[in-house]
CSV table of C-alpha atoms in Angstrom, one decimal:
chain,number,residue,atom,x,y,z
A,25,MET,CA,-162.6,-14.7,208.1
A,26,HIS,CA,-163.4,-11.7,210.4
A,27,PHE,CA,-161.2,-10.9,213.4
A,28,PHE,CA,-162.2,-7.3,213.8
A,29,SER,CA,-164.3,-7.6,217.0
A,30,ASP,CA,-166.5,-9.9,218.9
A,31,ASN,CA,-169.2,-7.2,218.5
A,32,ALA,CA,-169.5,-8.2,214.8
A,33,THR,CA,-170.5,-11.9,215.3
A,34,PRO,CA,-173.8,-13.5,214.7
A,35,LEU,CA,-176.1,-14.4,217.5
A,36,CYS,CA,-175.7,-17.8,219.2
A,37,PRO,CA,-178.7,-20.0,218.5
A,38,GLN,CA,-179.7,-20.3,222.2
A,39,VAL,CA,-180.1,-16.5,222.4
A,40,MET,CA,-182.1,-16.3,219.2
A,41,ALA,CA,-184.4,-19.1,220.6
A,42,ALA,CA,-184.8,-17.2,223.9
A,43,ILE,CA,-185.8,-14.1,222.0
A,44,ALA,CA,-188.4,-16.1,220.1
A,45,ALA,CA,-189.7,-17.7,223.3
A,46,ALA,CA,-190.2,-14.3,224.9
A,47,ASP,CA,-192.3,-13.1,221.9
A,48,LEU,CA,-195.5,-13.2,224.0
A,49,ALA,CA,-197.7,-10.5,225.5
A,50,ASP,CA,-196.5,-9.5,228.9
A,51,HIS,CA,-196.0,-6.3,231.1
A,52,GLY,CA,-193.9,-3.5,229.6
A,53,TYR,CA,-190.6,-2.0,230.6
A,54,ASP,CA,-189.1,-4.3,233.2
A,55,GLY,CA,-192.4,-5.6,234.7
A,56,ASP,CA,-192.3,-8.8,232.7
A,57,GLN,CA,-191.6,-12.3,234.0
A,58,TRP,CA,-188.1,-12.5,232.4
A,59,SER,CA,-186.9,-9.3,234.0
A,60,ALA,CA,-188.3,-10.4,237.3
A,61,ARG,CA,-185.9,-13.5,237.2
A,62,LEU,CA,-182.7,-11.5,236.8
A,63,ASP,CA,-182.0,-10.9,240.5
A,64,ASP,CA,-182.4,-14.6,241.4
A,65,ALA,CA,-180.4,-15.8,238.3
A,66,PHE,CA,-177.4,-13.6,239.1
A,67,SER,CA,-177.7,-14.3,242.8
A,68,ALA,CA,-177.3,-18.0,242.1
A,69,LEU,CA,-174.4,-17.4,239.8
A,70,PHE,CA,-172.5,-15.1,242.2
A,71,ASP,CA,-173.5,-17.0,245.4
A,72,THR,CA,-174.8,-13.8,247.1
A,73,ARG,CA,-177.7,-11.5,246.9
A,74,VAL,CA,-177.4,-9.5,243.7
A,75,ARG,CA,-179.5,-6.7,242.2
A,76,ALA,CA,-179.5,-6.9,238.4
A,77,LEU,CA,-180.8,-4.6,235.7
A,78,TRP,CA,-180.7,-5.0,231.9
A,79,ILE,CA,-179.1,-2.1,230.2
A,80,ALA,CA,-179.1,-1.4,226.4
A,81,THR,CA,-175.3,-1.0,225.9
A,82,GLY,CA,-172.0,-1.5,227.7
A,83,THR,CA,-171.3,2.2,227.5
A,84,ALA,CA,-174.6,2.9,229.3
A,85,ALA,CA,-173.9,0.2,231.8
A,86,ASN,CA,-170.5,1.5,232.7
A,87,SER,CA,-171.7,5.1,232.8
A,88,ILE,CA,-174.8,4.4,234.9
A,89,ALA,CA,-172.7,2.4,237.3
A,90,LEU,CA,-170.3,5.2,237.8
A,91,ALA,CA,-173.1,7.7,238.2
A,92,THR,CA,-174.3,5.7,241.2
A,93,LEU,CA,-170.8,5.6,242.7
A,94,CYS,CA,-169.4,9.1,242.0
A,95,PRO,CA,-170.9,12.6,242.4
A,96,PRO,CA,-170.3,15.3,239.8
A,97,TYR,CA,-167.5,16.9,241.8
A,98,GLY,CA,-165.7,13.5,242.3
A,99,GLY,CA,-163.1,11.5,240.4
A,100,VAL,CA,-162.9,8.0,239.1
A,101,ILE,CA,-159.4,6.4,239.2
A,102,CYS,CA,-159.0,4.2,236.1
A,103,HIS,CA,-156.4,3.2,233.5
A,104,GLU,CA,-155.4,5.7,230.8
A,105,GLU,CA,-156.4,3.2,228.2
A,106,ALA,CA,-159.7,2.1,229.8
A,107,HIS,CA,-162.7,1.9,227.6
A,108,ILE,CA,-164.4,4.6,229.7
A,109,VAL,CA,-161.5,6.9,228.9
A,110,VAL,CA,-160.7,6.1,225.2
A,111,ASP,CA,-163.9,4.7,223.6
A,112,GLU,CA,-167.0,6.1,225.2
A,113,CYS,CA,-167.1,9.6,223.8
A,114,GLY,CA,-167.2,11.2,227.3
A,115,ALA,CA,-170.3,9.2,228.4
A,116,PRO,CA,-169.1,8.8,232.0
A,117,GLY,CA,-168.8,12.5,232.4
A,118,PHE,CA,-172.2,13.0,230.7
A,119,PHE,CA,-174.0,10.6,233.0
A,120,THR,CA,-172.2,11.7,236.2
A,121,HIS,CA,-172.7,15.4,235.3
A,122,GLY,CA,-169.0,16.1,235.2
A,123,ALA,CA,-167.1,13.6,237.3
A,124,SER,CA,-163.4,13.5,236.4
A,125,LEU,CA,-161.5,10.4,235.1
A,126,MET,CA,-158.2,10.2,236.9
A,127,ALA,CA,-156.3,8.1,234.4
A,128,LEU,CA,-153.1,6.2,235.3
A,129,PRO,CA,-150.6,4.2,233.3
A,130,GLY,CA,-149.9,0.5,233.8
A,131,GLU,CA,-148.6,-2.5,231.9
A,132,GLY,CA,-151.3,-4.4,230.0
A,133,ALA,CA,-153.9,-1.7,230.8
A,134,LYS,CA,-153.9,-2.9,234.4
A,135,LEU,CA,-154.1,-0.6,237.4
A,136,HIS,CA,-151.3,-1.2,240.0
A,137,PRO,CA,-152.2,-0.8,243.7
A,138,ASP,CA,-149.1,1.2,244.4
A,139,MET,CA,-149.9,3.7,241.7
A,140,VAL,CA,-153.5,4.0,242.9
A,141,SER,CA,-152.3,4.6,246.5
A,142,ALA,CA,-149.8,7.2,245.3
A,143,ARG,CA,-152.5,9.0,243.3
A,144,LEU,CA,-154.8,9.1,246.3
A,145,ALA,CA,-152.0,10.3,248.6
A,146,ALA,CA,-151.4,13.3,246.2
A,147,ILE,CA,-155.0,14.6,246.6
A,148,ARG,CA,-155.3,17.4,249.1
A,149,PRO,CA,-158.4,17.1,251.4
A,150,ASP,CA,-159.6,20.6,250.5
A,151,VAL,CA,-162.3,22.1,248.3
A,152,HIS,CA,-159.8,23.1,245.5
A,153,GLN,CA,-159.1,19.6,244.3
A,154,VAL,CA,-161.2,16.8,242.9
A,155,PRO,CA,-161.7,14.0,245.5
A,156,ALA,CA,-161.5,10.4,244.3
A,157,ARG,CA,-164.8,8.7,244.8
A,158,ALA,CA,-164.5,5.5,242.8
A,159,ILE,CA,-162.1,3.0,241.1
A,160,SER,CA,-163.0,1.4,237.8
A,161,ILE,CA,-161.1,-1.5,236.2
A,162,THR,CA,-161.7,-3.5,233.0
A,163,ASN,CA,-161.6,-7.3,233.2
A,164,ALA,CA,-160.4,-8.5,230.8
A,165,THR,CA,-158.4,-5.3,230.1
A,166,GLU,CA,-158.2,-3.5,226.9
A,167,TYR,CA,-155.1,-5.6,226.0
A,168,GLY,CA,-156.8,-8.9,226.9
A,169,ARG,CA,-155.2,-9.3,230.3
A,170,ALA,CA,-157.0,-10.9,233.2
A,171,TYR,CA,-157.0,-9.5,236.7
A,172,THR,CA,-156.8,-12.4,239.1
A,173,PRO,CA,-158.9,-12.5,242.3
A,174,ASP,CA,-155.9,-11.4,244.4
A,175,GLU,CA,-155.2,-8.4,242.1
A,176,VAL,CA,-158.9,-7.3,242.2
A,177,ALA,CA,-158.9,-7.8,246.0
A,178,ALA,CA,-155.7,-5.6,246.4
A,179,LEU,CA,-157.6,-2.7,244.7
A,180,GLY,CA,-160.8,-3.6,246.6
A,181,ASP,CA,-158.8,-3.1,249.9
A,182,ILE,CA,-157.8,0.3,248.7
A,183,ALA,CA,-161.3,1.2,247.8
A,184,ARG,CA,-162.6,0.1,251.2
A,185,THR,CA,-159.9,1.9,253.1
A,186,HIS,CA,-160.6,5.2,251.3
A,187,GLY,CA,-164.4,4.8,251.1
A,188,LEU,CA,-164.4,4.5,247.3
A,189,GLY,CA,-166.9,2.7,245.1
A,190,PHE,CA,-165.4,0.0,243.0
A,191,HIS,CA,-166.7,-0.7,239.5
A,192,MET,CA,-165.6,-3.5,237.1
A,193,ASP,CA,-166.2,-3.2,233.3
A,194,GLY,CA,-166.8,-6.8,232.5
A,195,ALA,CA,-167.5,-6.6,228.8
A,196,ARG,CA,-165.3,-9.8,228.5
A,197,PHE,CA,-165.9,-11.0,232.1
A,198,ALA,CA,-166.9,-14.4,230.9
A,199,ASN,CA,-163.5,-14.8,229.1
A,200,VAL,CA,-161.7,-14.1,232.3
A,201,VAL,CA,-163.6,-16.6,234.3
A,202,ALA,CA,-163.1,-19.2,231.6
A,203,HIS,CA,-159.4,-18.4,231.6
A,204,LEU,CA,-158.8,-18.4,235.3
A,205,GLY,CA,-161.3,-21.2,236.2
A,206,CYS,CA,-162.3,-19.3,239.3
A,207,ALA,CA,-165.7,-18.6,240.8
A,208,PRO,CA,-167.4,-15.4,239.6
A,209,ALA,CA,-167.8,-14.3,243.2
A,210,ASP,CA,-164.0,-14.4,243.7
A,211,LEU,CA,-163.5,-11.8,241.0
A,212,THR,CA,-166.2,-9.5,242.2
A,213,TRP,CA,-168.0,-9.0,245.6
A,214,ARG,CA,-165.6,-11.2,247.6
A,215,ALA,CA,-162.8,-8.9,246.2
A,216,GLY,CA,-164.7,-5.7,247.1
A,217,VAL,CA,-166.4,-4.9,243.8
A,218,ASP,CA,-169.6,-2.9,244.2
A,219,ALA,CA,-170.9,-2.8,240.6
A,220,LEU,CA,-170.2,-5.0,237.6
A,221,SER,CA,-171.1,-4.4,234.0
A,222,PHE,CA,-171.7,-8.0,232.9
A,223,GLY,CA,-171.1,-8.4,229.2
A,224,CYS,CA,-173.4,-10.4,226.9
A,225,VAL,CA,-173.3,-8.9,223.4
A,226,LYS,CA,-169.6,-9.8,222.8
A,227,ASN,CA,-170.4,-13.3,224.0
A,228,GLY,CA,-173.1,-14.1,221.5
A,229,GLY,CA,-176.0,-11.8,222.5
A,230,MET,CA,-177.9,-9.4,220.2
A,231,ILE,CA,-178.5,-6.4,222.5
A,232,GLY,CA,-178.4,-5.8,226.2
A,233,GLU,CA,-175.9,-6.1,229.0
A,234,ALA,CA,-176.5,-6.7,232.7
A,235,LEU,CA,-175.6,-4.2,235.4
A,236,LEU,CA,-175.1,-5.9,238.8
A,237,PHE,CA,-174.9,-4.4,242.2
A,238,PHE,CA,-173.4,-6.2,245.3
A,239,GLY,CA,-173.3,-5.5,249.0
A,240,PRO,CA,-175.3,-3.5,251.5
A,241,GLN,CA,-175.9,-0.6,249.2
A,242,ALA,CA,-177.1,-2.7,246.3
A,243,ASP,CA,-180.8,-1.8,246.6
A,244,ALA,CA,-180.2,1.9,246.8
A,245,ARG,CA,-177.8,1.9,243.9
A,246,ALA,CA,-180.0,-0.3,241.8
A,247,ALA,CA,-182.9,2.1,242.4
A,248,GLU,CA,-180.8,5.0,241.4
A,249,ALA,CA,-179.5,3.1,238.3
A,250,ALA,CA,-183.1,2.4,237.3
A,251,ARG,CA,-183.8,6.1,237.3
A,252,TRP,CA,-180.7,6.8,235.3
A,253,ARG,CA,-181.7,4.1,232.8
A,254,LYS,CA,-185.1,5.9,232.3
A,255,ARG,CA,-183.7,9.4,232.2
A,256,SER,CA,-181.1,8.5,229.6
A,257,GLY,CA,-183.6,6.9,227.3
A,258,HIS,CA,-182.5,3.3,227.9
A,259,LEU,CA,-185.6,1.9,229.5
A,260,PHE,CA,-186.9,-0.3,226.6
A,261,SER,CA,-190.7,-0.6,226.5
A,262,LYS,CA,-190.3,-4.3,225.7
A,263,GLY,CA,-187.5,-5.1,228.0
A,264,ARG,CA,-188.4,-8.8,228.1
A,265,TYR,CA,-186.4,-9.3,224.9
A,266,LEU,CA,-183.2,-8.1,226.6
A,267,ALA,CA,-183.9,-10.0,229.8
A,268,ALA,CA,-184.6,-13.2,227.9
A,269,GLN,CA,-181.2,-13.0,226.2
A,270,ILE,CA,-179.3,-12.5,229.5
A,271,LEU,CA,-181.2,-15.4,231.2
A,272,ALA,CA,-180.3,-17.7,228.3
A,273,MET,CA,-176.7,-16.9,228.9
A,274,VAL,CA,-176.6,-17.3,232.7
A,275,GLU,CA,-179.3,-19.9,233.6
A,276,GLY,CA,-176.9,-22.6,232.4
A,277,ASP,CA,-173.4,-22.8,231.1
A,278,LEU,CA,-173.8,-20.9,227.9
A,279,TRP,CA,-171.9,-17.8,229.0
A,280,LEU,CA,-168.9,-19.9,229.9
A,281,ALA,CA,-169.2,-22.3,227.0
A,282,ASN,CA,-169.1,-19.4,224.5
A,283,ALA,CA,-166.2,-17.8,226.3
A,284,ARG,CA,-164.2,-21.1,226.4
A,285,ALA,CA,-164.6,-21.5,222.6
A,286,ALA,CA,-163.4,-17.9,222.0
A,287,ASN,CA,-160.5,-18.3,224.3
A,288,ALA,CA,-159.5,-21.6,222.7
A,289,ALA,CA,-159.4,-20.0,219.3
A,290,ALA,CA,-157.3,-17.2,220.7
A,291,GLN,CA,-154.8,-19.7,222.2
A,292,ALA,CA,-154.6,-21.6,218.9
A,293,LEU,CA,-153.5,-18.3,217.2
A,294,ALA,CA,-151.2,-17.4,220.0
A,295,GLN,CA,-149.4,-20.7,219.7
A,296,ALA,CA,-148.8,-20.0,216.0
A,297,VAL,CA,-146.8,-16.9,216.5
A,298,PRO,CA,-145.5,-16.7,220.1
A,299,ALA,CA,-142.6,-14.5,219.2
A,300,ARG,CA,-144.9,-11.9,217.7
A,301,LEU,CA,-147.1,-11.4,220.8
A,302,LEU,CA,-147.1,-8.0,222.4
A,303,HIS,CA,-149.1,-9.1,225.4
A,304,ARG,CA,-149.9,-12.4,227.1
A,305,VAL,CA,-153.1,-13.9,225.7
A,306,GLU,CA,-155.5,-14.4,228.6
A,307,ALA,CA,-158.9,-13.9,227.0
A,308,ASN,CA,-160.0,-13.7,223.3
A,309,GLU,CA,-157.8,-10.8,222.1
A,310,LEU,CA,-154.3,-11.0,220.5
A,311,PHE,CA,-152.0,-8.1,219.9
A,312,ILE,CA,-149.2,-9.0,217.6
A,313,ARG,CA,-146.3,-7.5,215.7
A,314,LEU,CA,-147.1,-7.2,212.0
A,315,THR,CA,-145.3,-5.2,209.3
A,316,ALA,CA,-147.4,-3.5,206.7
A,317,ALA,CA,-146.3,-6.2,204.3
A,318,ASP,CA,-147.3,-8.9,206.7
A,319,ALA,CA,-150.8,-7.3,207.2
A,320,ALA,CA,-151.3,-7.0,203.4
A,321,ALA,CA,-150.4,-10.6,202.9
A,322,LEU,CA,-152.9,-11.8,205.5
A,323,ARG,CA,-155.7,-9.5,204.1
A,324,ALA,CA,-155.0,-10.8,200.6
A,325,GLN,CA,-155.9,-14.3,201.9
A,326,GLY,CA,-159.2,-13.0,203.3
A,327,PHE,CA,-158.4,-12.4,206.9
A,328,ASP,CA,-159.8,-9.1,208.4
A,329,PHE,CA,-158.5,-7.4,211.5
A,330,TYR,CA,-157.6,-3.9,212.9
A,331,ASP,CA,-154.2,-2.3,212.7
A,332,TRP,CA,-153.1,-1.3,216.2
A,333,GLY,CA,-150.6,1.5,215.7
A,334,GLU,CA,-147.6,1.2,213.5
A,335,GLY,CA,-146.3,-2.4,213.1
A,336,ALA,CA,-149.0,-4.0,215.2
A,337,ALA,CA,-152.5,-5.5,214.8
A,338,ARG,CA,-155.3,-6.7,217.0
A,339,LEU,CA,-157.1,-10.0,216.4
A,340,VAL,CA,-160.3,-10.8,218.3
A,341,THR,CA,-161.8,-14.3,218.4
A,342,ASN,CA,-165.4,-15.0,219.3
A,343,TRP,CA,-168.0,-17.6,220.6
A,344,SER,CA,-168.6,-19.1,217.1
A,345,GLN,CA,-165.0,-20.1,216.6
A,346,ASP,CA,-162.7,-22.7,218.1
A,347,ALA,CA,-159.1,-23.9,217.6
A,348,ALA,CA,-160.1,-25.9,214.5
A,349,SER,CA,-162.0,-23.1,212.8
A,350,VAL,CA,-159.1,-20.6,213.1
A,351,ALA,CA,-156.6,-23.1,211.8
A,352,PRO,CA,-156.3,-21.4,208.4
A,353,LEU,CA,-155.3,-18.1,210.1
A,354,ALA,CA,-152.9,-20.0,212.4
A,355,ALA,CA,-151.3,-21.5,209.3
A,356,ALA,CA,-151.1,-18.2,207.6
A,357,LEU,CA,-149.5,-16.6,210.6
A,358,ARG,CA,-146.9,-19.4,210.8
A,359,ALA,CA,-146.1,-18.9,207.1
A,360,LEU,CA,-145.1,-15.3,207.7
A,361,ASP,CA,-142.1,-16.5,209.7
A,362,HIS,CA,-141.4,-19.8,208.0
A,363,GLY,CA,-142.6,-19.4,204.4
């Protein structure tokens, strides 16, 4: 049983069917009938006017979003363990032509408003220092923690007060909405978010994420993002296959149904070893204490996962699992403590 990553899962059947249904002659690039429906589909989902583009990867979606929010001489305030800092090989700097990542610490990979305010206060308003131009958060965070609407809004207030763009990396956005039971709008534009990277691949898709823009600058930013997409080589000539997958996710409850299944599987595992948890489980990732002997015992039984530093491991559940399907791992985890 594989718990390495939700990137490694098979496609969900509805997405595969949507790809097959889009296997027709149509206009190239994003001129097809499926791409043309993205704005309306996401506008309905978020209860506001949204500009939506399909983007090949999450890294490109994050980086293109930041390129529309931050100039080359500017800085992006983010967490020191954010995906844009640790796992994107400098892509944000590449796309922004040199913008700095202003990384801050925080429990559970969350940014705290007081620390953001302190960092902003320390920047002199002269040409010798990098001015902050954006804030970026990951929801769910790199440790599977969920920002609530109030927590996002507190950062959104800071962004608005200081004239900063506000980006959310939502690779596991669906898992957060499923966990909190809130409206997608409450976690995004109502809380001040300007741009959202809406994850699909980790939630059962094959390829392609959605980059969404909210607010009065949505049109201008979407137009700029479209040029970044082309310039960076991410404008697929047959974009309908990406758009069709995204529509299959959001034109119904599939995106939430898949996330709920993954979250339920994660909760079943968390309940098996509550004393071993390093972080609260609020999405589909678990970080647990495991000795080398514990890890070897689990792997000997066929369970695969990543070590996460000395004496710890990360387990990631996915859309194709539920509480029943992960019961063998839950039992194996309990046996570590009870024999």
